[in-house]
Tab-separated table of C-alpha atoms in Angstrom:
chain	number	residue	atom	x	y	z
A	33	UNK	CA	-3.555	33.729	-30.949
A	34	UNK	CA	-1.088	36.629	-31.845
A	35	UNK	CA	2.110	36.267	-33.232
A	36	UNK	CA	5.755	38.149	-33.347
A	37	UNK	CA	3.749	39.728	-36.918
A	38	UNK	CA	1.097	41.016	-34.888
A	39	UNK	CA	3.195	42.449	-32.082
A	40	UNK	CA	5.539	43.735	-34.490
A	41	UNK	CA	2.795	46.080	-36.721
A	42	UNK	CA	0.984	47.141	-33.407
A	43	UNK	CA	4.506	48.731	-31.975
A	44	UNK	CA	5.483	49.795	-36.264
A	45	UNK	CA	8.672	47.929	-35.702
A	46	UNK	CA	10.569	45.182	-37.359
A	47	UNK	CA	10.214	41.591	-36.563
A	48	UNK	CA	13.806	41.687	-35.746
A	49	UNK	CA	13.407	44.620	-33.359
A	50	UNK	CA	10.682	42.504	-31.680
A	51	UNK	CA	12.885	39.425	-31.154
A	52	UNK	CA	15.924	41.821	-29.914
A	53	UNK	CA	13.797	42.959	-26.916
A	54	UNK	CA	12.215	39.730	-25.949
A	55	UNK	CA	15.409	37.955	-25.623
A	56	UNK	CA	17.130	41.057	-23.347
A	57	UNK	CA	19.526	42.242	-26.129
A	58	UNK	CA	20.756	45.497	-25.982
A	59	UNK	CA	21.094	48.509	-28.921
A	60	UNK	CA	17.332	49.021	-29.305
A	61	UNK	CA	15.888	52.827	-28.581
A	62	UNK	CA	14.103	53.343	-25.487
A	63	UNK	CA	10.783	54.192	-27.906
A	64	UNK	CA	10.845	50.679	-29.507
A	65	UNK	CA	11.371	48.917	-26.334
A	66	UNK	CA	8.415	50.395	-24.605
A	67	UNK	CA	5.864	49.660	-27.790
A	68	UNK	CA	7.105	46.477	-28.029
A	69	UNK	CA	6.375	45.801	-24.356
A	70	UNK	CA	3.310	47.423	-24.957
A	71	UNK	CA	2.272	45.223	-27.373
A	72	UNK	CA	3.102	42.220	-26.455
A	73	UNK	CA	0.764	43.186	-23.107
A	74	UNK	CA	-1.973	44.183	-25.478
A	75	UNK	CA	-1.749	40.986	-27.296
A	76	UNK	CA	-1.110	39.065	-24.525
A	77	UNK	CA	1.735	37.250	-26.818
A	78	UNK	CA	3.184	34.248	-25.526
A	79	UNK	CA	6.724	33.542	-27.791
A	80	UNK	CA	7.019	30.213	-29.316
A	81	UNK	CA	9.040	28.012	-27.064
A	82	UNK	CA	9.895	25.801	-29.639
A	83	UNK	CA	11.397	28.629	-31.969
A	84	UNK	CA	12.843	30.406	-28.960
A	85	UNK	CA	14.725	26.957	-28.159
A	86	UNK	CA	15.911	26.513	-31.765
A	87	UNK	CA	17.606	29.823	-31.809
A	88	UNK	CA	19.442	29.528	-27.957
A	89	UNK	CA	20.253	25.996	-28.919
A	90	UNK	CA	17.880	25.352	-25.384
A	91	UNK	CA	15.192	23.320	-25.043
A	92	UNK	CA	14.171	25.395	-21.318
A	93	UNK	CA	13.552	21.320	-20.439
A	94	UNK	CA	15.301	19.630	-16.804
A	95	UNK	CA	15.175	16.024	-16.600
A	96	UNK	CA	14.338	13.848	-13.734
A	97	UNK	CA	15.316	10.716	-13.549
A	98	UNK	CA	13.895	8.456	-10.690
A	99	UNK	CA	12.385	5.100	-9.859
A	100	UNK	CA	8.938	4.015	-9.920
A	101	UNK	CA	9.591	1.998	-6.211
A	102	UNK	CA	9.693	5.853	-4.689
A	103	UNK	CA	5.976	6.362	-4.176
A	104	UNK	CA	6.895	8.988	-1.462
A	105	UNK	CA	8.660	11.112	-4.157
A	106	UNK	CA	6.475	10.714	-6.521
A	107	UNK	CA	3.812	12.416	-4.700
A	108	UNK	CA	5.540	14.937	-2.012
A	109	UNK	CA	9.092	15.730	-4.775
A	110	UNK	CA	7.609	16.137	-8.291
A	111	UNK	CA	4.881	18.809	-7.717
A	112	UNK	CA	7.788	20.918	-5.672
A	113	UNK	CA	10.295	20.502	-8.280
A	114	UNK	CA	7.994	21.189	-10.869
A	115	UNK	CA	6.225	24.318	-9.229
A	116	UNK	CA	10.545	25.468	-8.671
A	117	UNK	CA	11.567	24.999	-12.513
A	118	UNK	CA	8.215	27.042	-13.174
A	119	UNK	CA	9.470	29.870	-11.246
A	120	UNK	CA	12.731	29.920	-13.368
A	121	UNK	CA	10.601	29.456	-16.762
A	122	UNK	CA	12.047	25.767	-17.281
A	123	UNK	CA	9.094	22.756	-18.112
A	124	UNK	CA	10.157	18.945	-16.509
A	125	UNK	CA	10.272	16.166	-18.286
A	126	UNK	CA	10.415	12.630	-16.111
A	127	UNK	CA	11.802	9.307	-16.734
A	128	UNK	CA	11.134	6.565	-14.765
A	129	UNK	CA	14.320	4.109	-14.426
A	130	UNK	CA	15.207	1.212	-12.065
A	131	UNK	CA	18.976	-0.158	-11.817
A	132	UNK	CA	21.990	1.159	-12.910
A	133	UNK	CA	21.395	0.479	-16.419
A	134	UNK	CA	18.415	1.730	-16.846
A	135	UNK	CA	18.485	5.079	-14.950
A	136	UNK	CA	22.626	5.547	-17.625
A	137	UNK	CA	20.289	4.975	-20.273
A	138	UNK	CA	17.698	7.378	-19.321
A	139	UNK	CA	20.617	10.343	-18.318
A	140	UNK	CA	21.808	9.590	-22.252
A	141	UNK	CA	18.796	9.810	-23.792
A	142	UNK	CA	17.564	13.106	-21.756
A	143	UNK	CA	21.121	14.546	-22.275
A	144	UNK	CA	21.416	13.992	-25.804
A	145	UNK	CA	18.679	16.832	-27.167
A	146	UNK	CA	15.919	16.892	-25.288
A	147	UNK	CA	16.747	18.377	-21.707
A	148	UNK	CA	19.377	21.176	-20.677
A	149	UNK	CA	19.805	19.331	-17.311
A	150	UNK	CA	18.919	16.386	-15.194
A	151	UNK	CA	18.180	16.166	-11.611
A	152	UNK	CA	18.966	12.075	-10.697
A	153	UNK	CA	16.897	11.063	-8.185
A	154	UNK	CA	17.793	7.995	-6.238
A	155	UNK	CA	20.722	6.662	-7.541
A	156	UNK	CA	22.612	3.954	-5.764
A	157	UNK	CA	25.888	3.940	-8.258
A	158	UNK	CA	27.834	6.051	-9.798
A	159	UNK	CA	26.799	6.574	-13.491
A	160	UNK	CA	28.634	8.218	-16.113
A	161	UNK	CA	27.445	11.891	-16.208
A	162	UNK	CA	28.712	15.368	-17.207
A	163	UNK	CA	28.387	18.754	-15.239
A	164	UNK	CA	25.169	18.807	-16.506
A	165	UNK	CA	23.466	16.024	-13.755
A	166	UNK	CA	22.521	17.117	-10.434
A	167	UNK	CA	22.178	14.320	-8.041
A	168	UNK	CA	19.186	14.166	-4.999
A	169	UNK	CA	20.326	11.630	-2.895
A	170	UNK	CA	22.898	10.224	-5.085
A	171	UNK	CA	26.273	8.665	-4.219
A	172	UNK	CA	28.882	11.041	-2.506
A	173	UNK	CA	31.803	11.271	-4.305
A	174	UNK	CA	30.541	10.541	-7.679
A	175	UNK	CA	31.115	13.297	-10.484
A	176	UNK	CA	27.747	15.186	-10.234
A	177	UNK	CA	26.954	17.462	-7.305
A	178	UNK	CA	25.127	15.570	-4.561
A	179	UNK	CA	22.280	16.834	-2.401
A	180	UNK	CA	20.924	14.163	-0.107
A	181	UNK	CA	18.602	13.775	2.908
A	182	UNK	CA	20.877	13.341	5.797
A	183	UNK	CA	19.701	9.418	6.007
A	184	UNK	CA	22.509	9.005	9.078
A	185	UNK	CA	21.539	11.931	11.176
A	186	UNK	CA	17.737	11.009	10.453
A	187	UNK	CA	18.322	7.498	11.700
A	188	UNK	CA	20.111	8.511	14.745
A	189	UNK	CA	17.474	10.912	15.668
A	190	UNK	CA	14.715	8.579	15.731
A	191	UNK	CA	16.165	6.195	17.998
A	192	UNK	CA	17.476	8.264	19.825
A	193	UNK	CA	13.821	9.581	20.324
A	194	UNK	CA	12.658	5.975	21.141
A	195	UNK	CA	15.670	5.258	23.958
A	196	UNK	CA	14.205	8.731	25.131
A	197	UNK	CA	11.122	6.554	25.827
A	198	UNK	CA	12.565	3.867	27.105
A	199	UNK	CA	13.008	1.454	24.252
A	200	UNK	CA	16.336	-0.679	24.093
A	201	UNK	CA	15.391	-3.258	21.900
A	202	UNK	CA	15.410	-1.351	18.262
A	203	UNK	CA	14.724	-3.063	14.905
A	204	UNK	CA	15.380	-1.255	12.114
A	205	UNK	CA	13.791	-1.789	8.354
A	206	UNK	CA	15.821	-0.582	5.179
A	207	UNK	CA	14.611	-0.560	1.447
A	208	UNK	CA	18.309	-2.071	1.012
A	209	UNK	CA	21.374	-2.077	3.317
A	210	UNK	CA	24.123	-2.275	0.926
A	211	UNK	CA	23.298	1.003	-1.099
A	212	UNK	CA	24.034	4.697	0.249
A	213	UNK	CA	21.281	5.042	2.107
A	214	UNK	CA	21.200	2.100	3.814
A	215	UNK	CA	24.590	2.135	5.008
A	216	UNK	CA	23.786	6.032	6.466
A	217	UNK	CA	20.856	4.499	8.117
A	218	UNK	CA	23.117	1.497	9.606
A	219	UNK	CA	25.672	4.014	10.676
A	220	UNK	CA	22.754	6.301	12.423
A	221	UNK	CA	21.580	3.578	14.341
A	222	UNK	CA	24.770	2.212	15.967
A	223	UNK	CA	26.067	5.680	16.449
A	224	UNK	CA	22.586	6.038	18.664
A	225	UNK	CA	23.034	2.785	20.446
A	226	UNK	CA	26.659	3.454	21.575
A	227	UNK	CA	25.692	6.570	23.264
A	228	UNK	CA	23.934	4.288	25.578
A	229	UNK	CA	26.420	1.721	25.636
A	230	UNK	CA	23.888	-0.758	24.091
A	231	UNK	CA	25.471	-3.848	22.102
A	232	UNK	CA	24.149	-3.609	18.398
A	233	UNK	CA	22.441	-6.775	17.272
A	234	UNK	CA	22.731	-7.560	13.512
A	235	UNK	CA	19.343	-9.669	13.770
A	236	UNK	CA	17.520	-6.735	14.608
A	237	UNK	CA	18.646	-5.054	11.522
A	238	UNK	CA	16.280	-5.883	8.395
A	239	UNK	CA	16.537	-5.340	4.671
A	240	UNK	CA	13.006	-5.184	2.970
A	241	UNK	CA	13.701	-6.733	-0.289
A	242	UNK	CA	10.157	-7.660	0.147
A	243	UNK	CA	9.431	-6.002	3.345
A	244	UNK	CA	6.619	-8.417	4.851
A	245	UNK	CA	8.870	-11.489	4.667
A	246	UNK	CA	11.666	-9.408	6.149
A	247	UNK	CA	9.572	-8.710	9.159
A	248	UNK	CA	7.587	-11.416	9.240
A	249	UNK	CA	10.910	-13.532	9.251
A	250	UNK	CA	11.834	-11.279	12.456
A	251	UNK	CA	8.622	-12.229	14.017
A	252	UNK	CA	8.445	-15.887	13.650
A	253	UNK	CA	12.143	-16.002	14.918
A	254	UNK	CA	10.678	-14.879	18.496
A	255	UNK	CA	13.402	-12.020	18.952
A	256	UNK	CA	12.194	-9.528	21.309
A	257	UNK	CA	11.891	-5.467	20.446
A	258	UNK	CA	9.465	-3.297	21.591
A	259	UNK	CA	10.285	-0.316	18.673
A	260	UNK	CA	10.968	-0.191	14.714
A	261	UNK	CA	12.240	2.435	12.548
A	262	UNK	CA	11.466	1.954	8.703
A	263	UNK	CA	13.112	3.963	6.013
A	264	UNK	CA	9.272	4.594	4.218
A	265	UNK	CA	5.988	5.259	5.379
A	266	UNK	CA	4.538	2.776	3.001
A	267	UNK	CA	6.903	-0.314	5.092
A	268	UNK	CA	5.715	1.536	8.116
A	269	UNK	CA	1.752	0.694	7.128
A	270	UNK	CA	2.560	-2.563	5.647
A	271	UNK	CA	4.559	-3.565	9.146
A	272	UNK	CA	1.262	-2.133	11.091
A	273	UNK	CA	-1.162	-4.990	8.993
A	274	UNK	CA	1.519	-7.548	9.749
A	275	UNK	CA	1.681	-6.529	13.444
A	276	UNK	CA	-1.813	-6.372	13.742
A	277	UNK	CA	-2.173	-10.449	12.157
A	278	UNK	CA	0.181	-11.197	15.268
A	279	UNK	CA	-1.766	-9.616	17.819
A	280	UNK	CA	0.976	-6.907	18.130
A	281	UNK	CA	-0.597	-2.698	18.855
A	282	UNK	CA	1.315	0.307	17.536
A	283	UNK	CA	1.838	1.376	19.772
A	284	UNK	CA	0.907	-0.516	23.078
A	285	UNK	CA	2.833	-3.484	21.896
A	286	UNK	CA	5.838	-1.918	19.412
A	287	UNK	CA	6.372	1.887	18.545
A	288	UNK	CA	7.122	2.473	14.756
A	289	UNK	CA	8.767	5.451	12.817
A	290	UNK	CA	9.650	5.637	9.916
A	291	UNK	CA	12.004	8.497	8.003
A	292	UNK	CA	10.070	9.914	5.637
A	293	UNK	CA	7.158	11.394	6.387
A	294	UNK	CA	5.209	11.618	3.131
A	295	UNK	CA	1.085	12.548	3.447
A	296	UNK	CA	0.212	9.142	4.171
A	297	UNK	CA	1.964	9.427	7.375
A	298	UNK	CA	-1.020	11.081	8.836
A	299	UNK	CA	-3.459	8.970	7.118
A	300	UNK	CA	-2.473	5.601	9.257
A	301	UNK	CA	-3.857	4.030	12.227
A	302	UNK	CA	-2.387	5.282	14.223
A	303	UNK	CA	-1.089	8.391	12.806
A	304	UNK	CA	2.761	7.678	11.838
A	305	UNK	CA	5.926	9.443	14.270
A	306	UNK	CA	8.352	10.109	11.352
A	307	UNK	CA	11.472	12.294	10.747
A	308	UNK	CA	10.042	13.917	7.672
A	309	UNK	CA	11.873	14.475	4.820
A	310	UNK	CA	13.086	17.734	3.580
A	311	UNK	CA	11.512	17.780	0.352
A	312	UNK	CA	10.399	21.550	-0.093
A	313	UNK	CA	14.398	22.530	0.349
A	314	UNK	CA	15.824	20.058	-1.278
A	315	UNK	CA	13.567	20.886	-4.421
A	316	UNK	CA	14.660	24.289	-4.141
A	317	UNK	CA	18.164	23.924	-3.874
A	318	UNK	CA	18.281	21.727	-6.942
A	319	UNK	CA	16.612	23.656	-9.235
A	320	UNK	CA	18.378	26.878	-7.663
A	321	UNK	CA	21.560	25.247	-8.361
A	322	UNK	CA	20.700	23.569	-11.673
A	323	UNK	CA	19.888	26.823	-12.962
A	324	UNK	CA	22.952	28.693	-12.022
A	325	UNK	CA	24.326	25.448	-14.651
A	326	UNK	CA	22.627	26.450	-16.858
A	327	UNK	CA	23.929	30.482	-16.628
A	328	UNK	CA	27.309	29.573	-16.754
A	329	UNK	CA	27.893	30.001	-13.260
A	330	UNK	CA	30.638	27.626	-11.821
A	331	UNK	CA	30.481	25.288	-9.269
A	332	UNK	CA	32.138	22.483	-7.511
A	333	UNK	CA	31.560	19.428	-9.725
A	334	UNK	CA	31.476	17.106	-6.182
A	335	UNK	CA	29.931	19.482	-4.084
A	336	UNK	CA	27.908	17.570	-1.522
A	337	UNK	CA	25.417	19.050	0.985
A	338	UNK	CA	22.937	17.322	3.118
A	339	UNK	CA	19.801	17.964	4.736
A	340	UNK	CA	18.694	16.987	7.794
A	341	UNK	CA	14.792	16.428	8.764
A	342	UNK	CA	12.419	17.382	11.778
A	343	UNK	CA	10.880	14.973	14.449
A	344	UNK	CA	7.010	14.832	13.507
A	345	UNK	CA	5.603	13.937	16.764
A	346	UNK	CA	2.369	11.936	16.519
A	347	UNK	CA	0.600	8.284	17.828
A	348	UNK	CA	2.557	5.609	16.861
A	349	UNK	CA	5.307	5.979	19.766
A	350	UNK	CA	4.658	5.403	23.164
A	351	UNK	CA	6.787	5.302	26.441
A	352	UNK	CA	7.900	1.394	27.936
């Protein structure tokens, strides 16, 4: 494998010179630039990361912090933030973290050498973090810029697609209610059942915990509803099995939907009606803006922006 001496005798130029042109500087002749680039394309010389970080006082590393309970992130948001931060010539480096604790301790230790950034993933309070933290999904009005999946608007859409159809009795199915997202998805689905002038039942309204027994407590208390809207797909195939033990069809007997819209989504029986989640631009807008961190550029240190999602029209929805 060739090395900054290699490149450096091919192109009959310092070391020094070398280094000068592969990190952009300025004051080196036209003549040297040119045989250095020629070189290093010769040689097919790949700098040393490691020594490049030790001299920018970089490591070119971002930080994601999330939890392990997020199976639809793990497999639809890493590869897109990852295939992003490779565009920018930045490597990842994940932590997995659940509670507040936890995810503080993992922001320290990430922010204390070994990352330039972190992108927080997930995180239901506000955690002490500098201008370096870029939240997905995070809590609005914390200290670290906040881009979230409009959970509200998602929420409102779906059930507003199922009154469309005819359904006016509307459970809905949240990972937990008192956290940021669940509250967005509580306010989307009253918002949708006042513009029909339908009362909103709090019985209706579920919080998984452990999502079978929420359901299953919803069954066995005989309260009628003919649609549910889950906050993941994986509560959306684990309410189908439960359905399915009570003699209940999705979607002859209740319509489900569920806002997130990961691959398995398609992979159910029937195939799942979702609002799908914007993963490919909120990837890009992190890493865009975690970047332009890193650069220097300014920017709001509470910015907030949200993303809303499309209806993904498929099986598991049918007109009363």
């Amino acid at each position: 494998m060739a090395n900054i001496t290699d490149v450096s005798r091919l192109a009959n130029v310092s070391k020094a010179t070398v280094s000068r042109v592969l990190s952009g500087n300025r004051g080196v002749r036209e003549e040297s630039r040119l045989a250095v680039l020629q070189a290093v394309e010769q040689l097919n010389y790949r700098p040393n990361a490691l020594a490049r970080s030790l001299a920018n006082q970089t490591t070119d590393c971002i930080g994601v912090v999330l939890s392990a309970r997020d199976t639809g992130r793990l497999t639809q948001l890493l590869p897109l933030l990852e295939s992003e931060l490779s565009r920018h010539n930045r490597h990842m480096l994940v932590r997995f973290a659940d509670g507040a604790a936890r995810q503080q301790e993992a922001l320290d230790e990430l922010l204390g050498g070994r990352c330039d950034a972190v992108l927080l993933i997930g995180a239901d309070t506000a955690l002490h973090a500098d201008d370096r933290v870029v939240q997905l999904d995070g809590i609005d009005g914390a200290s670290a810029i906040n881009l979230s999946y409009d959970y509200a608007f998602a929420c409102e859409s779906a059930c507003r697609f199922l009154l469309g159809k005819g359904h006016r009795q509307i459970a809905l199915l949240s990972a937990q209610l008192n956290t940021p997202i669940g509250l967005q998805m509580v306010q989307g689905y009253q918002q949708a059942l006042q513009l029909q002038s339908l009362p909103y039942n709090r019985q209706l309204v579920l919080e998984a915990g452990e999502h079978q027994q929420a359901l299953l407590g919803l069954l066995n208390r005989y309260l009628p509803f003919t649609a549910l809207v889950v906050q993941q797909d994986a509560m959306a195939a684990e309410a189908m099995r439960l359905l399915r033990e009570f003699n209940l069809q999705v979607p002859h007997d209740v319509s489900l939907i569920s806002l997130e819209g990961s691959s398995l989504a398609e992979q159910l029986n029937p195939p799942l009606t979702c609002i799908e989640y914007p993963s490919d631009r909120l990837a890009e807008e992190a890493v865009r803006m975690t970047v332009q961190l890193l650069d220097g550029h300014a920017l709001p240190s509470t910015e907030q922006q949200r993303f809303s999602g499309r209806l993904v029209s498929r099986d598991s929805v049918q007109s009363r």
